[in-house]
């Protein structure tokens, strides 16, 4: 039996709005897709899931129509099923390991997880709160996927957890980085955050660790016995080419934050965003696709400018497919060398050079090489740099004994999140640099386990 297709908004319609692209499965579709699972004895899909969800077990409950049981199974390992079901790269993780995928299409594990998460929200399912706390206080810095996961897991073990968030809204990259049309904020993100808070987790927003209060002060003066740093990677990278300081040059981080968290796409919000006519988004990852598709919805002609070929695009195939359907233009094997600026200081174009692929580099991808004499100019009014991010050094620079590497990432043991400072753990993008939501969640789970072992030994 072929995979049950997922209903989506028509590409011409969705290119003009910020409503969710994918509609997901209804109950009958979910049960039918779940029936494709062959219930492997040694399920490889579980090994492909960074947080270790018992995938065959929850799929069996979906097949039988026991959606509450399915939600309870997922809740043992993940507090964010509706989010993960939408944004995880399942094709390279759980679905990539699926036995059905060898001869046909793998089970749509992500879409089934999304279905269960949405069913749980719509039917008032709430994970069980521990009967009592153990009296130990833990601070969690950052309310993104790593922080939420760490906080949720510790709360289930009875710890008194407080999350400190620098922005006015919790959620981290889930709120400011991923667009509404991929991940609805009110309906999905805030709802799943609320479920974490229902476990007994406290949340304090507008607290900038390193400015409002330091980690040392939290531990020495406010009684926190351990701390998890899940502050993400919010410092954008640029190319270092001429013209990058011009008006009309954005980092994807700034562009998406203004549009997502500050609701710039809505006419009733007083946080406008530059109304571009023609945009170049430099980069080829998921963030580049998000920025490009956002600019398109705001009325611009949008080009993805990427120095390698389509085969090397790091973005998910689904995101590339959706971008093409919506009318994004892909200028591949193309690299900017200068941003052209008018006499008023505004972007008027970019000079680019054509590339060809040479021998593989350290990443295993073929290295792009300039083609001599292939320079050309693209006329446009906006450039969005989507070249990755690194951690903000504020926390590391204000915390004694916390070691970082040459990329300003916090040094931490990936098995348990332990850093070079006693009682301080870290994970997610603050440690690895920009990565995926699910890998940040994996790091949050590992750190929760590490903190639990550490505090248990102190008793």
CSV table of C-alpha atoms in Angstrom, one decimal:
chain,number,residue,atom,x,y,z
A,1,UNK,CA,0.0,0.0,0.0
A,2,UNK,CA,1.3,3.4,-0.9
A,3,UNK,CA,1.8,6.2,1.6
A,4,UNK,CA,-1.4,8.1,2.4
A,5,UNK,CA,-0.9,11.6,0.8
A,6,UNK,CA,-1.1,14.7,3.0
A,7,UNK,CA,-3.4,17.5,2.0
A,8,UNK,CA,-1.9,20.9,1.5
A,9,UNK,CA,-2.9,24.4,0.5
A,10,UNK,CA,-2.7,25.1,-3.2
A,11,UNK,CA,0.7,26.7,-4.0
A,12,UNK,CA,-0.7,29.8,-5.7
A,13,UNK,CA,-3.0,30.5,-2.7
A,14,UNK,CA,-0.5,29.8,0.0
A,15,UNK,CA,2.2,32.0,-1.6
A,16,UNK,CA,0.0,35.0,-0.6
A,17,UNK,CA,-0.8,34.1,3.0
A,18,UNK,CA,0.9,33.0,6.2
A,19,UNK,CA,-1.5,30.1,7.0
A,20,UNK,CA,-0.1,26.6,7.5
A,21,UNK,CA,0.9,24.9,4.2
A,22,UNK,CA,0.2,21.3,5.3
A,23,UNK,CA,-3.2,20.3,6.7
A,24,UNK,CA,-2.0,17.0,8.2
A,25,UNK,CA,-4.0,13.8,8.5
A,26,UNK,CA,-7.6,13.3,9.7
A,27,UNK,CA,-8.4,10.3,11.9
A,28,UNK,CA,-9.2,8.0,9.0
A,29,UNK,CA,-6.1,9.0,7.1
A,30,UNK,CA,-3.9,8.5,10.2
A,31,UNK,CA,-5.3,5.0,10.9
A,32,UNK,CA,-4.9,4.0,7.3
A,33,UNK,CA,-1.3,5.2,7.2
A,34,UNK,CA,-0.6,3.6,10.6
A,35,UNK,CA,-1.8,0.3,9.2
A,36,UNK,CA,1.2,0.3,6.8
A,37,UNK,CA,3.6,-0.3,9.7
A,38,UNK,CA,4.8,-3.9,9.8
A,39,UNK,CA,5.6,-3.8,13.5
A,40,UNK,CA,9.3,-4.7,13.2
A,41,UNK,CA,10.6,-6.8,16.1
A,42,UNK,CA,13.9,-4.8,16.2
A,43,UNK,CA,12.5,-1.4,15.1
A,44,UNK,CA,15.2,0.6,13.4
A,45,UNK,CA,13.0,3.7,13.4
A,46,UNK,CA,13.5,4.0,17.2
A,47,UNK,CA,17.3,4.1,16.8
A,48,UNK,CA,16.8,6.8,14.1
A,49,UNK,CA,14.9,9.0,16.6
A,50,UNK,CA,17.2,11.3,18.6
A,51,UNK,CA,14.9,11.3,21.6
A,52,UNK,CA,14.1,7.5,21.3
A,53,UNK,CA,10.3,7.6,21.0
A,54,UNK,CA,8.7,4.1,20.9
A,55,UNK,CA,7.5,4.6,17.4
A,56,UNK,CA,5.9,1.2,16.6
A,57,UNK,CA,4.0,1.3,19.9
A,58,UNK,CA,2.4,4.7,19.3
A,59,UNK,CA,1.7,3.8,15.7
A,60,UNK,CA,-0.1,0.6,16.8
A,61,UNK,CA,-2.3,2.7,19.1
A,62,UNK,CA,-3.1,5.1,16.2
A,63,UNK,CA,-4.0,2.2,14.0
A,64,UNK,CA,-6.4,0.9,16.7
A,65,UNK,CA,-7.9,4.4,17.2
A,66,UNK,CA,-6.5,4.7,20.7
A,67,UNK,CA,-5.1,8.2,20.2
A,68,UNK,CA,-4.9,9.0,24.0
A,69,UNK,CA,-2.7,6.0,24.5
A,70,UNK,CA,-0.5,7.1,21.5
A,71,UNK,CA,-0.1,10.5,23.1
A,72,UNK,CA,0.9,9.0,26.4
A,73,UNK,CA,3.6,6.8,24.7
A,74,UNK,CA,5.1,9.8,22.9
A,75,UNK,CA,4.9,12.0,26.1
A,76,UNK,CA,7.3,9.6,27.8
A,77,UNK,CA,10.1,10.8,25.5
A,78,UNK,CA,8.9,14.1,24.0
A,79,UNK,CA,7.0,17.1,25.2
A,80,UNK,CA,6.8,18.7,21.7
A,81,UNK,CA,5.1,16.2,19.4
A,82,UNK,CA,3.1,18.7,17.3
A,83,UNK,CA,6.3,20.7,16.8
A,84,UNK,CA,8.5,17.7,16.0
A,85,UNK,CA,5.9,16.3,13.6
A,86,UNK,CA,6.1,19.5,11.6
A,87,UNK,CA,9.8,20.5,11.6
A,88,UNK,CA,11.9,17.4,12.2
A,89,UNK,CA,13.9,16.0,9.3
A,90,UNK,CA,12.3,12.6,9.6
A,91,UNK,CA,13.5,11.6,6.1
A,92,UNK,CA,17.0,11.3,7.4
A,93,UNK,CA,16.1,10.0,10.9
A,94,UNK,CA,13.2,7.7,11.9
A,95,UNK,CA,11.8,7.5,8.4
A,96,UNK,CA,15.2,7.1,6.9
A,97,UNK,CA,15.6,3.9,9.0
A,98,UNK,CA,12.1,2.5,8.2
A,99,UNK,CA,12.2,-1.0,6.7
A,100,UNK,CA,9.2,-0.2,4.5
A,101,UNK,CA,11.3,2.4,2.9
A,102,UNK,CA,13.6,-0.1,1.3
A,103,UNK,CA,11.1,-1.3,-1.3
A,104,UNK,CA,8.5,1.4,-1.1
A,105,UNK,CA,7.8,4.7,0.8
A,106,UNK,CA,8.6,4.7,4.5
A,107,UNK,CA,5.8,5.1,7.1
A,108,UNK,CA,4.9,8.8,7.5
A,109,UNK,CA,6.1,8.8,11.1
A,110,UNK,CA,6.4,12.6,11.3
A,111,UNK,CA,2.9,13.1,10.0
A,112,UNK,CA,1.5,10.5,12.4
A,113,UNK,CA,3.4,12.2,15.4
A,114,UNK,CA,1.9,15.5,14.3
A,115,UNK,CA,-1.6,14.0,14.2
A,116,UNK,CA,-1.2,12.6,17.7
A,117,UNK,CA,0.1,15.9,19.0
A,118,UNK,CA,-2.7,17.8,17.4
A,119,UNK,CA,-5.3,15.3,18.7
A,120,UNK,CA,-3.9,15.6,22.2
A,121,UNK,CA,-4.2,19.4,22.1
A,122,UNK,CA,-7.7,19.5,20.6
A,123,UNK,CA,-8.9,16.9,23.1
A,124,UNK,CA,-7.4,18.4,26.2
A,125,UNK,CA,-4.8,15.7,26.9
A,126,UNK,CA,-2.3,16.9,29.5
A,127,UNK,CA,0.8,15.0,30.6
A,128,UNK,CA,0.8,13.9,34.2
A,129,UNK,CA,2.5,16.2,36.8
A,130,UNK,CA,4.6,14.6,39.5
A,131,UNK,CA,2.8,14.3,42.8
A,132,UNK,CA,5.5,16.2,44.7
A,133,UNK,CA,8.9,17.9,44.1
A,134,UNK,CA,12.2,16.7,45.5
A,135,UNK,CA,13.3,20.2,46.7
A,136,UNK,CA,16.2,20.6,44.3
A,137,UNK,CA,16.2,23.8,42.2
A,138,UNK,CA,17.5,23.8,38.7
A,139,UNK,CA,17.8,26.9,36.4
A,140,UNK,CA,17.3,26.5,32.6
A,141,UNK,CA,18.6,29.3,30.4
A,142,UNK,CA,16.6,29.6,27.2
A,143,UNK,CA,13.1,28.4,26.3
A,144,UNK,CA,13.9,26.9,22.9
A,145,UNK,CA,13.7,23.2,22.2
A,146,UNK,CA,16.8,22.2,24.2
A,147,UNK,CA,15.6,24.2,27.3
A,148,UNK,CA,12.0,23.1,27.1
A,149,UNK,CA,13.0,19.4,26.8
A,150,UNK,CA,15.5,19.6,29.7
A,151,UNK,CA,13.0,21.5,31.9
A,152,UNK,CA,10.2,19.0,31.1
A,153,UNK,CA,12.3,15.9,31.8
A,154,UNK,CA,13.6,17.4,35.1
A,155,UNK,CA,10.1,18.4,36.2
A,156,UNK,CA,8.9,14.8,35.6
A,157,UNK,CA,11.6,13.7,37.9
A,158,UNK,CA,10.4,16.1,40.6
A,159,UNK,CA,12.9,19.0,40.3
A,160,UNK,CA,11.8,22.6,40.8
A,161,UNK,CA,12.7,24.1,37.5
A,162,UNK,CA,12.8,27.7,36.4
A,163,UNK,CA,13.3,28.7,32.8
A,164,UNK,CA,14.9,32.1,32.1
A,165,UNK,CA,14.1,33.6,28.7
A,166,UNK,CA,15.8,36.7,27.3
A,167,UNK,CA,12.9,37.7,25.0
A,168,UNK,CA,9.3,38.6,25.9
A,169,UNK,CA,7.9,35.4,24.5
A,170,UNK,CA,9.1,31.8,25.2
A,171,UNK,CA,9.9,29.4,22.5
A,172,UNK,CA,13.3,30.5,21.2
A,173,UNK,CA,13.8,29.5,17.5
A,174,UNK,CA,10.4,27.9,17.5
A,175,UNK,CA,8.9,31.4,17.9
A,176,UNK,CA,11.3,33.7,16.2
A,177,UNK,CA,13.0,31.5,13.6
A,178,UNK,CA,10.4,29.2,11.9
A,179,UNK,CA,7.6,30.9,10.0
A,180,UNK,CA,4.0,30.7,10.9
A,181,UNK,CA,3.2,28.8,7.6
A,182,UNK,CA,5.4,26.0,8.8
A,183,UNK,CA,4.8,26.1,12.5
A,184,UNK,CA,1.7,28.0,13.9
A,185,UNK,CA,2.7,29.9,17.0
A,186,UNK,CA,-0.5,30.3,19.0
A,187,UNK,CA,-2.1,27.0,18.1
A,188,UNK,CA,1.0,24.8,18.3
A,189,UNK,CA,4.1,26.3,19.9
A,190,UNK,CA,2.5,28.2,22.8
A,191,UNK,CA,0.2,25.2,23.5
A,192,UNK,CA,3.1,22.8,23.8
A,193,UNK,CA,5.1,25.2,25.9
A,194,UNK,CA,2.0,25.5,28.2
A,195,UNK,CA,2.1,21.7,28.6
A,196,UNK,CA,5.7,21.9,29.9
A,197,UNK,CA,4.6,24.6,32.3
A,198,UNK,CA,1.8,22.4,33.5
A,199,UNK,CA,4.4,20.0,34.7
A,200,UNK,CA,5.3,22.6,37.4
A,201,UNK,CA,8.0,24.4,35.4
A,202,UNK,CA,8.3,28.2,36.2
A,203,UNK,CA,9.0,30.7,33.4
A,204,UNK,CA,10.6,34.1,33.7
A,205,UNK,CA,10.8,36.2,30.5
A,206,UNK,CA,12.9,39.3,29.7
A,207,UNK,CA,15.8,38.0,31.7
A,208,UNK,CA,19.1,38.3,29.9
A,209,UNK,CA,21.6,36.0,31.6
A,210,UNK,CA,24.9,37.8,31.7
A,211,UNK,CA,23.2,41.2,32.0
A,212,UNK,CA,20.1,40.9,34.2
A,213,UNK,CA,21.8,38.2,36.3
A,214,UNK,CA,24.8,35.9,35.9
A,215,UNK,CA,25.0,32.1,36.3
A,216,UNK,CA,27.2,32.5,39.3
A,217,UNK,CA,24.6,34.7,41.0
A,218,UNK,CA,21.8,32.2,40.2
A,219,UNK,CA,23.9,29.4,41.8
A,220,UNK,CA,25.6,31.3,44.7
A,221,UNK,CA,22.8,33.7,45.7
A,222,UNK,CA,19.5,32.3,44.5
A,223,UNK,CA,19.8,28.7,45.5
A,224,UNK,CA,20.0,26.9,42.1
A,225,UNK,CA,22.0,23.7,42.5
A,226,UNK,CA,22.5,23.1,38.8
A,227,UNK,CA,22.1,25.1,35.6
A,228,UNK,CA,21.4,24.1,32.0
A,229,UNK,CA,22.4,26.5,29.2
A,230,UNK,CA,20.2,26.1,26.2
A,231,UNK,CA,20.5,29.7,24.9
A,232,UNK,CA,20.8,28.7,21.2
A,233,UNK,CA,22.9,30.4,18.5
A,234,UNK,CA,21.5,33.8,17.8
A,235,UNK,CA,24.6,35.6,16.4
A,236,UNK,CA,24.4,35.7,12.6
A,237,UNK,CA,27.2,35.1,10.2
A,238,UNK,CA,28.0,37.3,7.2
A,239,UNK,CA,30.2,36.9,4.1
A,240,UNK,CA,32.6,39.8,4.7
A,241,UNK,CA,32.1,41.2,1.2
A,242,UNK,CA,31.9,44.9,0.3
A,243,UNK,CA,28.5,46.6,0.9
A,244,UNK,CA,27.2,44.4,3.7
A,245,UNK,CA,26.5,47.4,5.9
A,246,UNK,CA,24.0,48.9,3.4
A,247,UNK,CA,20.4,49.6,4.1
A,248,UNK,CA,18.4,46.6,2.8
A,249,UNK,CA,20.9,44.0,4.0
A,250,UNK,CA,19.4,41.7,6.7
A,251,UNK,CA,20.6,38.6,8.5
A,252,UNK,CA,17.9,35.9,8.1
A,253,UNK,CA,17.8,35.9,11.9
A,254,UNK,CA,16.8,39.5,12.1
A,255,UNK,CA,14.4,39.2,9.1
A,256,UNK,CA,12.6,36.2,10.5
A,257,UNK,CA,12.5,37.5,14.1
A,258,UNK,CA,10.9,40.7,13.1
A,259,UNK,CA,8.4,38.9,10.9
A,260,UNK,CA,7.6,36.0,13.3
A,261,UNK,CA,7.9,37.2,16.8
A,262,UNK,CA,7.0,40.8,16.2
A,263,UNK,CA,4.2,39.9,13.8
A,264,UNK,CA,5.5,42.3,11.1
A,265,UNK,CA,3.4,40.5,8.5
A,266,UNK,CA,0.2,41.6,10.1
A,267,UNK,CA,-1.3,45.0,9.3
A,268,UNK,CA,-2.6,45.5,12.8
A,269,UNK,CA,0.9,45.3,14.3
A,270,UNK,CA,3.1,48.4,14.6
A,271,UNK,CA,6.4,46.6,13.7
A,272,UNK,CA,6.8,47.1,10.0
A,273,UNK,CA,9.3,45.3,7.8
A,274,UNK,CA,10.9,46.7,4.6
A,275,UNK,CA,8.6,46.1,1.7
A,276,UNK,CA,11.1,44.7,-0.8
A,277,UNK,CA,10.4,44.3,-4.5
A,278,UNK,CA,13.3,41.9,-5.4
A,279,UNK,CA,15.2,39.9,-2.9
A,280,UNK,CA,18.3,37.7,-3.0
A,281,UNK,CA,18.6,35.2,-0.1
A,282,UNK,CA,22.2,33.9,0.2
A,283,UNK,CA,22.4,30.4,1.4
A,284,UNK,CA,20.7,27.0,0.9
A,285,UNK,CA,19.6,25.7,4.3
A,286,UNK,CA,16.2,25.5,5.9
A,287,UNK,CA,16.6,29.0,7.2
A,288,UNK,CA,17.3,30.3,3.7
A,289,UNK,CA,14.1,28.6,2.5
A,290,UNK,CA,12.1,30.1,5.4
A,291,UNK,CA,13.4,33.6,4.7
A,292,UNK,CA,12.8,33.3,1.0
A,293,UNK,CA,9.3,32.0,1.4
A,294,UNK,CA,8.5,34.8,3.9
A,295,UNK,CA,9.8,37.5,1.6
A,296,UNK,CA,7.7,36.0,-1.2
A,297,UNK,CA,4.6,36.2,0.9
A,298,UNK,CA,5.4,39.8,1.6
A,299,UNK,CA,5.1,40.5,-2.1
A,300,UNK,CA,8.7,40.3,-3.4
A,301,UNK,CA,10.3,38.4,-6.3
A,302,UNK,CA,12.7,36.1,-4.5
A,303,UNK,CA,16.0,34.4,-5.6
A,304,UNK,CA,17.9,31.8,-3.7
A,305,UNK,CA,21.6,32.4,-4.4
A,306,UNK,CA,23.7,29.3,-3.5
A,307,UNK,CA,27.2,28.5,-4.5
A,308,UNK,CA,26.8,24.8,-4.9
A,309,UNK,CA,24.3,22.7,-7.0
A,310,UNK,CA,20.9,21.5,-6.0
A,311,UNK,CA,22.3,18.1,-5.0
A,312,UNK,CA,24.3,19.9,-2.2
A,313,UNK,CA,21.4,22.0,-0.9
A,314,UNK,CA,21.3,21.4,2.9
A,315,UNK,CA,17.6,22.2,3.2
A,316,UNK,CA,15.0,19.5,3.6
A,317,UNK,CA,13.8,18.2,0.2
A,318,UNK,CA,10.2,19.1,1.3
A,319,UNK,CA,11.1,22.7,1.9
A,320,UNK,CA,12.9,23.0,-1.5
A,321,UNK,CA,9.9,21.4,-3.2
A,322,UNK,CA,7.5,23.8,-1.5
A,323,UNK,CA,9.7,26.8,-2.3
A,324,UNK,CA,9.8,25.9,-6.0
A,325,UNK,CA,6.0,25.3,-6.1
A,326,UNK,CA,5.5,28.8,-4.7
A,327,UNK,CA,7.7,30.5,-7.3
A,328,UNK,CA,11.1,31.0,-5.6
A,329,UNK,CA,13.8,31.3,-8.2
A,330,UNK,CA,16.9,29.2,-7.6
A,331,UNK,CA,20.2,30.7,-8.8
A,332,UNK,CA,22.5,27.8,-8.1
A,333,UNK,CA,26.3,27.6,-8.6
A,334,UNK,CA,26.3,31.4,-8.0
A,335,UNK,CA,28.2,33.3,-5.4
A,336,UNK,CA,27.9,37.0,-4.4
A,337,UNK,CA,31.2,39.0,-4.4
A,338,UNK,CA,29.9,42.5,-3.7
A,339,UNK,CA,26.7,44.2,-2.6
A,340,UNK,CA,26.1,47.3,-4.8
A,341,UNK,CA,24.9,50.5,-3.0
A,342,UNK,CA,23.2,53.6,-4.4
A,343,UNK,CA,24.1,57.2,-3.3
A,344,UNK,CA,21.5,57.0,-0.5
A,345,UNK,CA,23.1,54.0,1.1
A,346,UNK,CA,20.5,51.5,-0.1
A,347,UNK,CA,21.1,48.2,-1.8
A,348,UNK,CA,20.7,48.4,-5.6
A,349,UNK,CA,22.1,45.0,-6.6
A,350,UNK,CA,24.8,42.3,-6.1
A,351,UNK,CA,27.7,41.3,-8.2
A,352,UNK,CA,27.9,37.5,-8.5
A,353,UNK,CA,30.3,35.0,-10.1
A,354,UNK,CA,29.3,31.6,-11.6
A,355,UNK,CA,30.8,28.6,-9.9
A,356,UNK,CA,31.6,25.0,-10.9
A,357,UNK,CA,32.1,22.0,-8.6
A,358,UNK,CA,35.6,20.7,-8.0
A,359,UNK,CA,37.0,18.0,-5.7
A,360,UNK,CA,35.2,17.2,-2.4
A,361,UNK,CA,36.2,19.3,0.6
A,362,UNK,CA,36.3,18.2,4.3
A,363,UNK,CA,32.5,18.0,4.5
A,364,UNK,CA,32.5,15.4,1.6
A,365,UNK,CA,30.7,17.8,-0.7
A,366,UNK,CA,32.3,19.0,-3.9
A,367,UNK,CA,34.1,22.3,-3.4
A,368,UNK,CA,32.7,25.2,-5.5
A,369,UNK,CA,35.3,26.9,-7.7
A,370,UNK,CA,34.9,30.3,-9.4
A,371,UNK,CA,34.6,30.3,-13.2
A,372,UNK,CA,37.0,33.1,-14.4
A,373,UNK,CA,35.3,35.9,-16.3
A,374,UNK,CA,31.7,34.9,-15.3
A,375,UNK,CA,30.8,37.9,-13.2
A,376,UNK,CA,27.4,39.4,-13.6
A,377,UNK,CA,25.1,41.8,-11.7
A,378,UNK,CA,21.6,41.1,-10.3
A,379,UNK,CA,19.5,44.2,-9.8
A,380,UNK,CA,17.6,44.0,-6.5
A,381,UNK,CA,16.7,46.1,-3.4
A,382,UNK,CA,17.2,43.5,-0.5
A,383,UNK,CA,19.8,40.9,0.4
A,384,UNK,CA,19.1,38.4,3.2
A,385,UNK,CA,22.2,36.5,4.5
A,386,UNK,CA,21.2,33.0,5.6
A,387,UNK,CA,24.7,31.6,6.3
A,388,UNK,CA,24.3,30.2,9.7
A,389,UNK,CA,24.6,31.5,13.3
A,390,UNK,CA,26.9,31.1,16.2
A,391,UNK,CA,26.3,31.4,20.0
A,392,UNK,CA,26.2,34.9,21.5
A,393,UNK,CA,29.3,35.1,23.7
A,394,UNK,CA,27.5,37.0,26.5
A,395,UNK,CA,26.9,34.0,28.8
A,396,UNK,CA,30.4,32.5,28.3
A,397,UNK,CA,32.1,35.8,28.9
A,398,UNK,CA,30.3,36.4,32.2
A,399,UNK,CA,30.6,32.9,33.6
A,400,UNK,CA,33.9,32.0,35.3
A,401,UNK,CA,35.3,28.6,34.5
A,402,UNK,CA,33.1,28.0,31.4
A,403,UNK,CA,35.3,26.9,28.5
A,404,UNK,CA,34.4,27.6,24.9
A,405,UNK,CA,36.0,26.6,21.6
A,406,UNK,CA,37.3,28.7,18.8
A,407,UNK,CA,33.8,29.2,17.4
A,408,UNK,CA,32.6,30.5,20.8
A,409,UNK,CA,30.5,27.4,21.3
A,410,UNK,CA,30.4,26.1,24.9
A,411,UNK,CA,32.5,22.9,25.4
A,412,UNK,CA,30.2,20.2,26.8
A,413,UNK,CA,30.1,16.4,26.9
A,414,UNK,CA,27.5,15.3,24.4
A,415,UNK,CA,26.6,12.2,26.6
A,416,UNK,CA,25.4,14.3,29.6
A,417,UNK,CA,25.9,18.0,28.7
A,418,UNK,CA,28.5,18.5,31.4
A,419,UNK,CA,30.6,21.6,31.0
A,420,UNK,CA,34.0,22.6,32.5
A,421,UNK,CA,32.1,24.4,35.3
A,422,UNK,CA,30.7,22.2,38.1
A,423,UNK,CA,26.9,22.1,38.2
A,424,UNK,CA,26.6,23.8,34.8
A,425,UNK,CA,25.4,21.8,31.8
A,426,UNK,CA,24.8,22.9,28.2
A,427,UNK,CA,23.3,21.6,25.0
A,428,UNK,CA,21.8,22.5,21.6
A,429,UNK,CA,23.0,25.2,19.4
A,430,UNK,CA,24.9,26.9,22.2
A,431,UNK,CA,27.2,23.9,22.0
A,432,UNK,CA,27.0,22.7,18.4
A,433,UNK,CA,26.3,25.9,16.5
A,434,UNK,CA,23.1,26.1,14.5
A,435,UNK,CA,21.5,22.6,14.1
A,436,UNK,CA,18.0,21.1,14.1
A,437,UNK,CA,15.2,21.3,16.6
A,438,UNK,CA,15.3,17.5,17.3
A,439,UNK,CA,19.0,17.5,17.9
A,440,UNK,CA,18.6,20.3,20.4
A,441,UNK,CA,15.9,18.2,22.1
A,442,UNK,CA,18.3,15.3,22.2
A,443,UNK,CA,20.9,17.4,23.9
A,444,UNK,CA,18.3,18.7,26.4
A,445,UNK,CA,17.3,15.1,27.3
A,446,UNK,CA,21.0,14.1,27.8
A,447,UNK,CA,21.6,17.1,30.0
A,448,UNK,CA,18.5,16.4,32.2
A,449,UNK,CA,19.9,12.9,32.7
A,450,UNK,CA,23.3,14.3,33.5
A,451,UNK,CA,21.9,16.9,36.0
A,452,UNK,CA,19.8,14.2,37.7
A,453,UNK,CA,22.8,12.0,38.1
A,454,UNK,CA,24.9,14.9,39.5
A,455,UNK,CA,22.3,16.0,42.0
A,456,UNK,CA,21.5,12.4,43.0
A,457,UNK,CA,25.2,11.9,43.9
A,458,UNK,CA,25.2,15.0,46.1
A,459,UNK,CA,22.5,13.7,48.4
